[in-house]
PDB file of C-alpha atoms in Angstrom:
ATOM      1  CA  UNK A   1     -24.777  -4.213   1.798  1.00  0.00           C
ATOM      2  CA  UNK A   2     -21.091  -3.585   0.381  1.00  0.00           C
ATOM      3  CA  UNK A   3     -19.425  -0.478   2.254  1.00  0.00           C
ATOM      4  CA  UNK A   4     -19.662   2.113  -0.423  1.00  0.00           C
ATOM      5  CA  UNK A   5     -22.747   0.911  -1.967  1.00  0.00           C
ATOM      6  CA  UNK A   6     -24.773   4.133  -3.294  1.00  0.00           C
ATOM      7  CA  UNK A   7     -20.903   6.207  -3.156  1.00  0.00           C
ATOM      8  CA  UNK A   8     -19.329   8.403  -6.035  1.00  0.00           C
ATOM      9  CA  UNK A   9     -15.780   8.053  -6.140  1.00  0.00           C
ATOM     10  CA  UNK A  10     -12.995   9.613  -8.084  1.00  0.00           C
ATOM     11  CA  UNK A  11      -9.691   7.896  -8.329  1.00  0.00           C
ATOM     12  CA  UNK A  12      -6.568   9.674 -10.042  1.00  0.00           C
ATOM     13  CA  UNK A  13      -3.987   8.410 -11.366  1.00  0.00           C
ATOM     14  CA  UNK A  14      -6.274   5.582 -11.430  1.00  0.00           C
ATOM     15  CA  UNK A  15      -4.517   3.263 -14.332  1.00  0.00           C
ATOM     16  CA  UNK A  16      -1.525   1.773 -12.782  1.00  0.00           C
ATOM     17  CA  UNK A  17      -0.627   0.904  -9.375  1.00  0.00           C
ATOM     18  CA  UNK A  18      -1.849   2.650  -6.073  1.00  0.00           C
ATOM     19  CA  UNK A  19      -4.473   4.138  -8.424  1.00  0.00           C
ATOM     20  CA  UNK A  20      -5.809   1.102 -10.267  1.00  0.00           C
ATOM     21  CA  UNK A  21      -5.737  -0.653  -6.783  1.00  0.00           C
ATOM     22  CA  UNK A  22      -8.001   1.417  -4.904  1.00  0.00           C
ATOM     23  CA  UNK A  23     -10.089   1.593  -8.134  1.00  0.00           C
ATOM     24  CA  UNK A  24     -10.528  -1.946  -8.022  1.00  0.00           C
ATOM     25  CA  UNK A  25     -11.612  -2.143  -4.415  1.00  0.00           C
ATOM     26  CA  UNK A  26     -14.200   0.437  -4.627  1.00  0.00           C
ATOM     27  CA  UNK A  27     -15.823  -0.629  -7.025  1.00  0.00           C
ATOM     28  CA  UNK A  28     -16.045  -4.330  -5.729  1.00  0.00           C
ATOM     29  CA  UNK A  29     -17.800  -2.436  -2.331  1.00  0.00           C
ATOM     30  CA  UNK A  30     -20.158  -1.528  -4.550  1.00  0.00           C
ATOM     31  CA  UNK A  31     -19.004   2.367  -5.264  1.00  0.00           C
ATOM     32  CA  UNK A  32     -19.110   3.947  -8.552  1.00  0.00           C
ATOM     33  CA  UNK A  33     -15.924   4.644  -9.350  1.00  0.00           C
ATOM     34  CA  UNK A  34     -14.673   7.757 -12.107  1.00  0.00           C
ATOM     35  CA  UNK A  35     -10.930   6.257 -13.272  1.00  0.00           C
ATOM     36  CA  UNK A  36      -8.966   9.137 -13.776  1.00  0.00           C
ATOM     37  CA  UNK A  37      -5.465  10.007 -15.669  1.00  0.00           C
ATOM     38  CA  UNK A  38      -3.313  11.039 -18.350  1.00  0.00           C
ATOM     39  CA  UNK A  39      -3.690   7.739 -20.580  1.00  0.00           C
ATOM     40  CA  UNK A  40      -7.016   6.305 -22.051  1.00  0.00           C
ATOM     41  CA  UNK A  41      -5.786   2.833 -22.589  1.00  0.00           C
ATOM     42  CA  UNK A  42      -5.135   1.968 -19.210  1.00  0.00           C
ATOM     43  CA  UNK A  43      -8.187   3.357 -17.773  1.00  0.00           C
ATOM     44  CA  UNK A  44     -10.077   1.463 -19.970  1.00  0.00           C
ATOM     45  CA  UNK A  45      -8.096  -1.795 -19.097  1.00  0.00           C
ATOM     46  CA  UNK A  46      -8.873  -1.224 -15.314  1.00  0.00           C
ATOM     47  CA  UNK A  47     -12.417  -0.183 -15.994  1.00  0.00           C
ATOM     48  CA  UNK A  48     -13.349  -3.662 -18.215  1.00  0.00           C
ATOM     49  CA  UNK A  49     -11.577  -5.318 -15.389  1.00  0.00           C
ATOM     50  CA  UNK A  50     -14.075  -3.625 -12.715  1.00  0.00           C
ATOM     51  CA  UNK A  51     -17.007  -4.294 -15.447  1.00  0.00           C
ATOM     52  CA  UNK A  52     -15.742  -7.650 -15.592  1.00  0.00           C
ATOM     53  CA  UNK A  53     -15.974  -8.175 -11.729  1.00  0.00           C
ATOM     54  CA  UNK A  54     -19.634  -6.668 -11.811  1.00  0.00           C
ATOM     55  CA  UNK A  55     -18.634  -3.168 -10.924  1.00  0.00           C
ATOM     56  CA  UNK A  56     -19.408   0.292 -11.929  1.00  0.00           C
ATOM     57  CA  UNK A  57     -16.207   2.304 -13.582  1.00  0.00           C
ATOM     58  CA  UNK A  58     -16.160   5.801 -15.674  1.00  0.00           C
ATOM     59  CA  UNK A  59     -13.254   6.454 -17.807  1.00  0.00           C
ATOM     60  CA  UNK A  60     -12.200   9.976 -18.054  1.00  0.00           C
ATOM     61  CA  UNK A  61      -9.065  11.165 -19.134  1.00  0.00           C
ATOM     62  CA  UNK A  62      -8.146  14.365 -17.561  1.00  0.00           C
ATOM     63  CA  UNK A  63      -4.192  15.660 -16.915  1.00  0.00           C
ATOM     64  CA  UNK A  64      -4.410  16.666 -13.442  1.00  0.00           C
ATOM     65  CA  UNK A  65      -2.014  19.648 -14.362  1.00  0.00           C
ATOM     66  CA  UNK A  66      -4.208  21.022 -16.694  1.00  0.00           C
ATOM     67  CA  UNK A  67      -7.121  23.231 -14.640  1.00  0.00           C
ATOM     68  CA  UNK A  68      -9.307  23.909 -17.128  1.00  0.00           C
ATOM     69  CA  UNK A  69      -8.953  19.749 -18.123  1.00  0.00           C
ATOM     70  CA  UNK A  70      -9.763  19.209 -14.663  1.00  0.00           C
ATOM     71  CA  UNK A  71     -12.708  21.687 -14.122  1.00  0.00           C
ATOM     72  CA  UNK A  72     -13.980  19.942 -17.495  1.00  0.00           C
ATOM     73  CA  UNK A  73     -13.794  16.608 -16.122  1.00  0.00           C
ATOM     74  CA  UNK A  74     -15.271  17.247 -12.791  1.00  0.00           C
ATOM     75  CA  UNK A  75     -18.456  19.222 -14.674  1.00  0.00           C
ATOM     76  CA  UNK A  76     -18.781  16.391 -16.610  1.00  0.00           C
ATOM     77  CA  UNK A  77     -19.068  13.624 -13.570  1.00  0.00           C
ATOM     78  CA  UNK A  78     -21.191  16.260 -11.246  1.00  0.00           C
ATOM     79  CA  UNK A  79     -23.834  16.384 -14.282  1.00  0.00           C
ATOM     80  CA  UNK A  80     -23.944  12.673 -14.190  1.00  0.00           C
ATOM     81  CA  UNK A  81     -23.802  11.979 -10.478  1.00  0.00           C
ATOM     82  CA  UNK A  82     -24.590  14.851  -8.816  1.00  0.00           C
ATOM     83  CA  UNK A  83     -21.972  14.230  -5.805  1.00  0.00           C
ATOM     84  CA  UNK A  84     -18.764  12.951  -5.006  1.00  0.00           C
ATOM     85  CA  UNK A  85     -18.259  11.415  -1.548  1.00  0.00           C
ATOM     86  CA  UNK A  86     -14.283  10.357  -2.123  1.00  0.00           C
ATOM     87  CA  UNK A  87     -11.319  11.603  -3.876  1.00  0.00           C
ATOM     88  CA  UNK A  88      -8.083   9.976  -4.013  1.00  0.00           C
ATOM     89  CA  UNK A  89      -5.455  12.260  -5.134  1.00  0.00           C
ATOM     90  CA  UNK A  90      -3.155   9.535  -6.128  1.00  0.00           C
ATOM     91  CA  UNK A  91      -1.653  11.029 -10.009  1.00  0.00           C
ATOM     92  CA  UNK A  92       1.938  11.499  -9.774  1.00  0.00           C
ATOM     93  CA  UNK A  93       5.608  11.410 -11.306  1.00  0.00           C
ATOM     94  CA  UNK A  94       8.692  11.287 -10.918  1.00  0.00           C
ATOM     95  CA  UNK A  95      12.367  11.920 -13.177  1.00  0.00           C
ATOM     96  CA  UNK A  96      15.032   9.356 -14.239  1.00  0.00           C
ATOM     97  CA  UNK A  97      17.402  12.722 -13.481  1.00  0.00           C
ATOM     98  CA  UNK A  98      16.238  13.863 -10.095  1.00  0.00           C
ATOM     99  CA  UNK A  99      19.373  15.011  -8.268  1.00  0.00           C
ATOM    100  CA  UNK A 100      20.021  19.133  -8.189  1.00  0.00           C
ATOM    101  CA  UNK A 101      22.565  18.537 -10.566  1.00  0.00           C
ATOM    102  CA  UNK A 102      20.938  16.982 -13.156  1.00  0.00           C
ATOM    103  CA  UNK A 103      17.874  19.026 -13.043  1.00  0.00           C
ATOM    104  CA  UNK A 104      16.618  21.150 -15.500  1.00  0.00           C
ATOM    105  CA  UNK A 105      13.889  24.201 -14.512  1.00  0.00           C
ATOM    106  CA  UNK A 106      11.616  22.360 -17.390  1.00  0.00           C
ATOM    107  CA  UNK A 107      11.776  19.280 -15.195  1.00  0.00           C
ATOM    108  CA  UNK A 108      10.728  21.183 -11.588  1.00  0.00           C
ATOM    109  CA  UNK A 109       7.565  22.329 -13.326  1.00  0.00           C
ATOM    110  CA  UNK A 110       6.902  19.074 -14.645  1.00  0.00           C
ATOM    111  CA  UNK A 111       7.111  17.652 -11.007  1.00  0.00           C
ATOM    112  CA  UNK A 112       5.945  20.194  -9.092  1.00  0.00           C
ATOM    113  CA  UNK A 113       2.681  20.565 -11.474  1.00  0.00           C
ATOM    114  CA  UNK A 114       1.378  17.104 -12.069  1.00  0.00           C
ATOM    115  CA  UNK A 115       2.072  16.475  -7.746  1.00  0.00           C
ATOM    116  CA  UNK A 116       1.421  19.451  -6.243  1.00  0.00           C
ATOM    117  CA  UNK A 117      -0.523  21.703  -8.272  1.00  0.00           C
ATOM    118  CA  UNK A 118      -2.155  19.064  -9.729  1.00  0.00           C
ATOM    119  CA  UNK A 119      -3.369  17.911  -6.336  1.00  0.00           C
ATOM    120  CA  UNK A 120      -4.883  21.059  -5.821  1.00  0.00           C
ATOM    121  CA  UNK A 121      -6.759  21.378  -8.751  1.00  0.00           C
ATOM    122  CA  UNK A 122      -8.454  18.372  -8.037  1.00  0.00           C
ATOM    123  CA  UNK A 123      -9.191  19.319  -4.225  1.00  0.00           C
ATOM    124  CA  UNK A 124     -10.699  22.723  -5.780  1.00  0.00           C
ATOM    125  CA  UNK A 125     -13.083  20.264  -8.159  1.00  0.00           C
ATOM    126  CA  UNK A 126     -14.627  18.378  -5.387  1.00  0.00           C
ATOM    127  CA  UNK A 127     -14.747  20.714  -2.735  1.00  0.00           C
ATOM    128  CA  UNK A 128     -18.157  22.962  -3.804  1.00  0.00           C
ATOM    129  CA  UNK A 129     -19.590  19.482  -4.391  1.00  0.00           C
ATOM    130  CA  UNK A 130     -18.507  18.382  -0.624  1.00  0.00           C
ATOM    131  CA  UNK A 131     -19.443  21.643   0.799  1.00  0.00           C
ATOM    132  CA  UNK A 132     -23.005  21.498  -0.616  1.00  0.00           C
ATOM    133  CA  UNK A 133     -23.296  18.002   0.373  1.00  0.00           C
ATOM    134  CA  UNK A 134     -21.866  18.967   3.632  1.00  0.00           C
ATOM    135  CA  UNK A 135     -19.671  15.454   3.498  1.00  0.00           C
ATOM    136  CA  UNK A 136     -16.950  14.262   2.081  1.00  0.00           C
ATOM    137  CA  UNK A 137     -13.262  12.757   2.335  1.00  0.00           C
ATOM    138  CA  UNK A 138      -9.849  13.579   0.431  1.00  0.00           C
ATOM    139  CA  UNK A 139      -7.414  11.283   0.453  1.00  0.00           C
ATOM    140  CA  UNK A 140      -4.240  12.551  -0.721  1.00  0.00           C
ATOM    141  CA  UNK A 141      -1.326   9.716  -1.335  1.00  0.00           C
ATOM    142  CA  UNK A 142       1.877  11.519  -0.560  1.00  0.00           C
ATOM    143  CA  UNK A 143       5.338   9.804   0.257  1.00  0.00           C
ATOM    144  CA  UNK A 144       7.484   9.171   2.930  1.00  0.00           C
ATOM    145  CA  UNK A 145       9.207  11.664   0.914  1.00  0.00           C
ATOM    146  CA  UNK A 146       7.266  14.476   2.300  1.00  0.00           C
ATOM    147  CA  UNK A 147       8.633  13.257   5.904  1.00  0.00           C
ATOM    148  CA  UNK A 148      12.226  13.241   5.089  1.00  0.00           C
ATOM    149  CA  UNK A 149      14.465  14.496   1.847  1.00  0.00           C
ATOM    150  CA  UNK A 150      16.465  11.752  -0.110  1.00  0.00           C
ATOM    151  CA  UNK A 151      18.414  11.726  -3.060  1.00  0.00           C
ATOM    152  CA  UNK A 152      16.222   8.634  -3.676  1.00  0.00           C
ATOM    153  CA  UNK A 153      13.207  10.827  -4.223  1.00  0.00           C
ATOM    154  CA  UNK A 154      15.188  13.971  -5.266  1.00  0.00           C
ATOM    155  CA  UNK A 155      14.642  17.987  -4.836  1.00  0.00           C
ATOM    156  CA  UNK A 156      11.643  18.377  -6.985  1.00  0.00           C
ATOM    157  CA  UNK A 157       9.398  14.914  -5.608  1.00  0.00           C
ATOM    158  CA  UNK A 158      10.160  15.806  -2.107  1.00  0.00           C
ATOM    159  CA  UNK A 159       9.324  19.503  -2.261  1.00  0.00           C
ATOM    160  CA  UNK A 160       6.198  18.318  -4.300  1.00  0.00           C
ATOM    161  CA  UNK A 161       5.194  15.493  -1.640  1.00  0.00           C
ATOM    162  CA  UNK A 162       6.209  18.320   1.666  1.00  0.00           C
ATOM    163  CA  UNK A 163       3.726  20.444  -0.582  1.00  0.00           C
ATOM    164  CA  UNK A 164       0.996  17.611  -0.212  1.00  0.00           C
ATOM    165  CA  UNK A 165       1.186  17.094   2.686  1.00  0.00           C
ATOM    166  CA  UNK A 166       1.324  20.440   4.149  1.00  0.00           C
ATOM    167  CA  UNK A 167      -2.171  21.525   1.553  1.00  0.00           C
ATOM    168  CA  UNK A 168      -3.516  18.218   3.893  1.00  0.00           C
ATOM    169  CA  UNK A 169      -2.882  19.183   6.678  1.00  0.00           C
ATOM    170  CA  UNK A 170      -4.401  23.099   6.117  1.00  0.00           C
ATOM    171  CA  UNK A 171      -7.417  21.369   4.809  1.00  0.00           C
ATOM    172  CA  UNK A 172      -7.644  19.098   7.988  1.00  0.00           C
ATOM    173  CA  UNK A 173      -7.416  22.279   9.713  1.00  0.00           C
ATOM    174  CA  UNK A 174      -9.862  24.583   7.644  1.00  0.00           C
ATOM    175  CA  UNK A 175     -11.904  22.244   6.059  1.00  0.00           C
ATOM    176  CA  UNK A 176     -13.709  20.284   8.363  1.00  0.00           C
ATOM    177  CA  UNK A 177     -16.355  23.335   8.762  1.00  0.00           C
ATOM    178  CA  UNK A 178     -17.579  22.415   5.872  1.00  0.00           C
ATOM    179  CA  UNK A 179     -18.065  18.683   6.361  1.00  0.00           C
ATOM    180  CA  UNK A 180     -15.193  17.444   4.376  1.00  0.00           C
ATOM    181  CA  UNK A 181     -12.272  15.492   5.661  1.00  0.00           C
ATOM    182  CA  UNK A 182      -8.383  14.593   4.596  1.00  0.00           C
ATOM    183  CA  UNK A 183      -5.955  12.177   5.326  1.00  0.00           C
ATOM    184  CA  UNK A 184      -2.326  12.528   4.049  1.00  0.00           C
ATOM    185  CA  UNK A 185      -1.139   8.683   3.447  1.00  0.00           C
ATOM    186  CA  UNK A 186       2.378   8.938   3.025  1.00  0.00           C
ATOM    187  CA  UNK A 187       4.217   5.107   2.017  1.00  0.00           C
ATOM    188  CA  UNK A 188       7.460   4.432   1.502  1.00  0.00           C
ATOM    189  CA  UNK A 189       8.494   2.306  -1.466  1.00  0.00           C
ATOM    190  CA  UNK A 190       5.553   1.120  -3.102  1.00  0.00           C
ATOM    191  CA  UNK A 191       5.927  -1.528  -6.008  1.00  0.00           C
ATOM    192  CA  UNK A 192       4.592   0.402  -8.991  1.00  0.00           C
ATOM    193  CA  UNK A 193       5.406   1.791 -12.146  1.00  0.00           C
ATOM    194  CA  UNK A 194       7.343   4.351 -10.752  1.00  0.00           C
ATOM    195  CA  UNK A 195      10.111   2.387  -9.589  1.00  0.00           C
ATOM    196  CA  UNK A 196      11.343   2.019 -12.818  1.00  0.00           C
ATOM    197  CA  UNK A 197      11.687   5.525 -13.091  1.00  0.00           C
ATOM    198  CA  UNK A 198      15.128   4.861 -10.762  1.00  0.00           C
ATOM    199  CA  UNK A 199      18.396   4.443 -11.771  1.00  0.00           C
ATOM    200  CA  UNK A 200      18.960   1.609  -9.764  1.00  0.00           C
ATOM    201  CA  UNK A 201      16.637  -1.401 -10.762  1.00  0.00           C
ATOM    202  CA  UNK A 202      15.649  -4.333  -8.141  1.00  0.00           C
ATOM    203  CA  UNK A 203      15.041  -7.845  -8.284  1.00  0.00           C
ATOM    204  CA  UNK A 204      11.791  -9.352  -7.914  1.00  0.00           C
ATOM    205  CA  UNK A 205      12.617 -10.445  -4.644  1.00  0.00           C
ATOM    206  CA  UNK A 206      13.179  -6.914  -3.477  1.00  0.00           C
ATOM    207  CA  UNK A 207      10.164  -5.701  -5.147  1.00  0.00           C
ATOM    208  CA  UNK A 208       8.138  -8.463  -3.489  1.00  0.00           C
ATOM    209  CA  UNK A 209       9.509  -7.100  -0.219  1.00  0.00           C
ATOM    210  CA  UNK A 210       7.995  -3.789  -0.494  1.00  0.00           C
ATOM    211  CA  UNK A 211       4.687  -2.129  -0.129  1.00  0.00           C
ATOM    212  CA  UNK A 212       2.145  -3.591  -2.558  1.00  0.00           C
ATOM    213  CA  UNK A 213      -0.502  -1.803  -4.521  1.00  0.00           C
ATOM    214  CA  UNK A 214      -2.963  -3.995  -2.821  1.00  0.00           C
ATOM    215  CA  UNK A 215      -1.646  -3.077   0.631  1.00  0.00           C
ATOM    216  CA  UNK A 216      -2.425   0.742   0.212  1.00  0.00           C
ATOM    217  CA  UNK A 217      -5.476  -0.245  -1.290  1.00  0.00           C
ATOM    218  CA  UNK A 218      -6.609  -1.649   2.117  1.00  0.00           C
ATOM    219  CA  UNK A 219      -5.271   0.995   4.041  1.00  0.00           C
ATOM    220  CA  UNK A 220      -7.426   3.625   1.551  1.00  0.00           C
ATOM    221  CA  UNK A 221     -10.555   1.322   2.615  1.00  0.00           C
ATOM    222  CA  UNK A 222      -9.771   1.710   6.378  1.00  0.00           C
ATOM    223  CA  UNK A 223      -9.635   5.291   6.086  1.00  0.00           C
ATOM    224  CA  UNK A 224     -12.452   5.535   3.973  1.00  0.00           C
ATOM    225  CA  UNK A 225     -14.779   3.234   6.714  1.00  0.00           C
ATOM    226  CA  UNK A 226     -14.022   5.719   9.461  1.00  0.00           C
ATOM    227  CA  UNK A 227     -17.133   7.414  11.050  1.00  0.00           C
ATOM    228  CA  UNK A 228     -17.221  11.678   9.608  1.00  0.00           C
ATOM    229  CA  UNK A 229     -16.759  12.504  13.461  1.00  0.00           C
ATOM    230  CA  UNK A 230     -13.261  10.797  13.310  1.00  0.00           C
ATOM    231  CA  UNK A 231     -10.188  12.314  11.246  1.00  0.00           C
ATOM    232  CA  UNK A 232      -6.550  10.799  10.586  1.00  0.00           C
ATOM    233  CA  UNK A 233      -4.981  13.845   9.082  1.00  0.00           C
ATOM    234  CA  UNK A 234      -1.765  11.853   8.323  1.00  0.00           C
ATOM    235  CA  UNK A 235      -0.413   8.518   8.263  1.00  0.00           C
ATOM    236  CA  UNK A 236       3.056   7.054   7.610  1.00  0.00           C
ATOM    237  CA  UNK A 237       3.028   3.607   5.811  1.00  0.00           C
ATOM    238  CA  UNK A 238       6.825   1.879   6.035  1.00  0.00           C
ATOM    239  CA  UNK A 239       7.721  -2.227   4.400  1.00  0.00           C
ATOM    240  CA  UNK A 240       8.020  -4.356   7.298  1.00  0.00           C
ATOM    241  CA  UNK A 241      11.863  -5.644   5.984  1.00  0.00           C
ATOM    242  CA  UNK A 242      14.103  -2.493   7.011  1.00  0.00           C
ATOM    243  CA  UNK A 243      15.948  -2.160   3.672  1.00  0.00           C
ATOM    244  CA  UNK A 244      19.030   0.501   3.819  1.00  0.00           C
ATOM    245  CA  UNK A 245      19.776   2.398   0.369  1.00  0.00           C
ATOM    246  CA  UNK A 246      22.822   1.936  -1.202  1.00  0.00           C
ATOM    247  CA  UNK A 247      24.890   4.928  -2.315  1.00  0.00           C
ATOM    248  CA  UNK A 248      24.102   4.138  -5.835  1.00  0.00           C
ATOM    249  CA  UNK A 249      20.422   5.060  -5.321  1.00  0.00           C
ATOM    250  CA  UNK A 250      20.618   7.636  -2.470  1.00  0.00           C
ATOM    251  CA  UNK A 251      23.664   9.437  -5.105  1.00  0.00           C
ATOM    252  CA  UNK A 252      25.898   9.734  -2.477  1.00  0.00           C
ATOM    253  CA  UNK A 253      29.693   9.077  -2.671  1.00  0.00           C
ATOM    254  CA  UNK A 254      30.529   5.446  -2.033  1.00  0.00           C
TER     255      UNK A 254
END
């Protein structure tokens, strides 16, 4: 039998990268897996992908930052499922502008929103599901930027990510009564989309060098395979080639 055979899973930020990723293996271990995001299109491009590979995908399009989009979303799947065992809170952003000088109080909101409070909202859709059920896990995909503050990730993603990982950590702490677990994953640079939301753009050799969709994909699957009597409330995920940032990204003098 496949590992999540008979499991409901929700996936945000499920079109690109990390998202799409853990999507993907899911659904090949047999889960049914709700794709979830801002953008139709590529939901539905990971979702015939899945179909394509004999899996079972849901595309719903829901803005994480938007409660009563969220509370629509998740009444929708509950109706059609009845449960959800997993949730990935994986939707997130970040600014071109991202330095204290640059920002603007329109852009905090953005960030803070979509990462933070968005996170939340989700966690407050699953959780009378898990409680009833008396089971479930929340993954919540943080940053390496909730560990340390960077000019790299700037003032608004690391307070966002700190924010994530600290709402993880109080629902390792308060939640488990209830059956449900978290786990805080928190990777440095990931090859995704987001990179090119830097300044500084890398080569393809320095992309290959760090963490790949793929790899955080696996790492979801670990946590996921744990027994409910065992918990890793956090976990720090680093690129195995030590790469030190140049003052051009981090914004400091030169």
């Amino acid at each position: 039998m496949a590992a999540f055979q008979g499991k409901v899973v929700w996936v945000t930020g499920g079109g690109t990268g990390i998202g799409a990723a853990a999507a993907r293996m899911f659904a090949r271990e047999g889960a049914v897996v709700a794709v979830m995001g801002r953008r139709r299109e590529p939901l539905e491009q990971v979702a015939a992908q899945i179909a394509k590979d004999g899996g079972t995908a849901i595309v719903e399009p829901v803005d994480v930052s938007n409660r009563e989009q969220v509370d629509a979303a998740a009444g929708r799947l509950l109706q059609r499922h009845a449960r959800v065992d997993i949730l990935v809170n994986n939707a997130g952003l970040n600014l071109v502008n991202r330095r204290l000088a640059e920002l603007t109080r329109e852009d905090w909101d953005l960030v803070i929103n979509a990462n933070l409070t968005g996170a939340y909202n989700m966690v407050s859709a699953v959780l009378p599901a898990m409680k009833t059920q008396h089971d479930g896990l929340i993954i919540n995909i943080a940053s390496t930027a909730a560990k340390r503050v960077s000019g790299v990730a700037g003032i608004a993603y690391s307070s966002s990510k700190f924010g994530m990982l600290g709402m993880s950590l109080s629902l390792t702490q308060e939640a488990w009564q209830f059956g449900v677990r978290a786990c805080c994953i928190c990777p440095d640079d990931v090859n995704t989309p987001i990179m090119q939301r830097r300044k500084v753009k890398y080569s393809e050799e320095i992309l290959a060098q760090m963490i790949q969709p793929e790899d955080l994909a696996d790492i979801i699957r670990c946590v996921s395979l744990l027994h409910p009597r065992t918990s890793i409330p956090e976990m720090v995920v680093t690129p195995t080639t030590v790469r030190p940032y140049t003052p051009a990204e981090s914004g400091t003098p030169s």
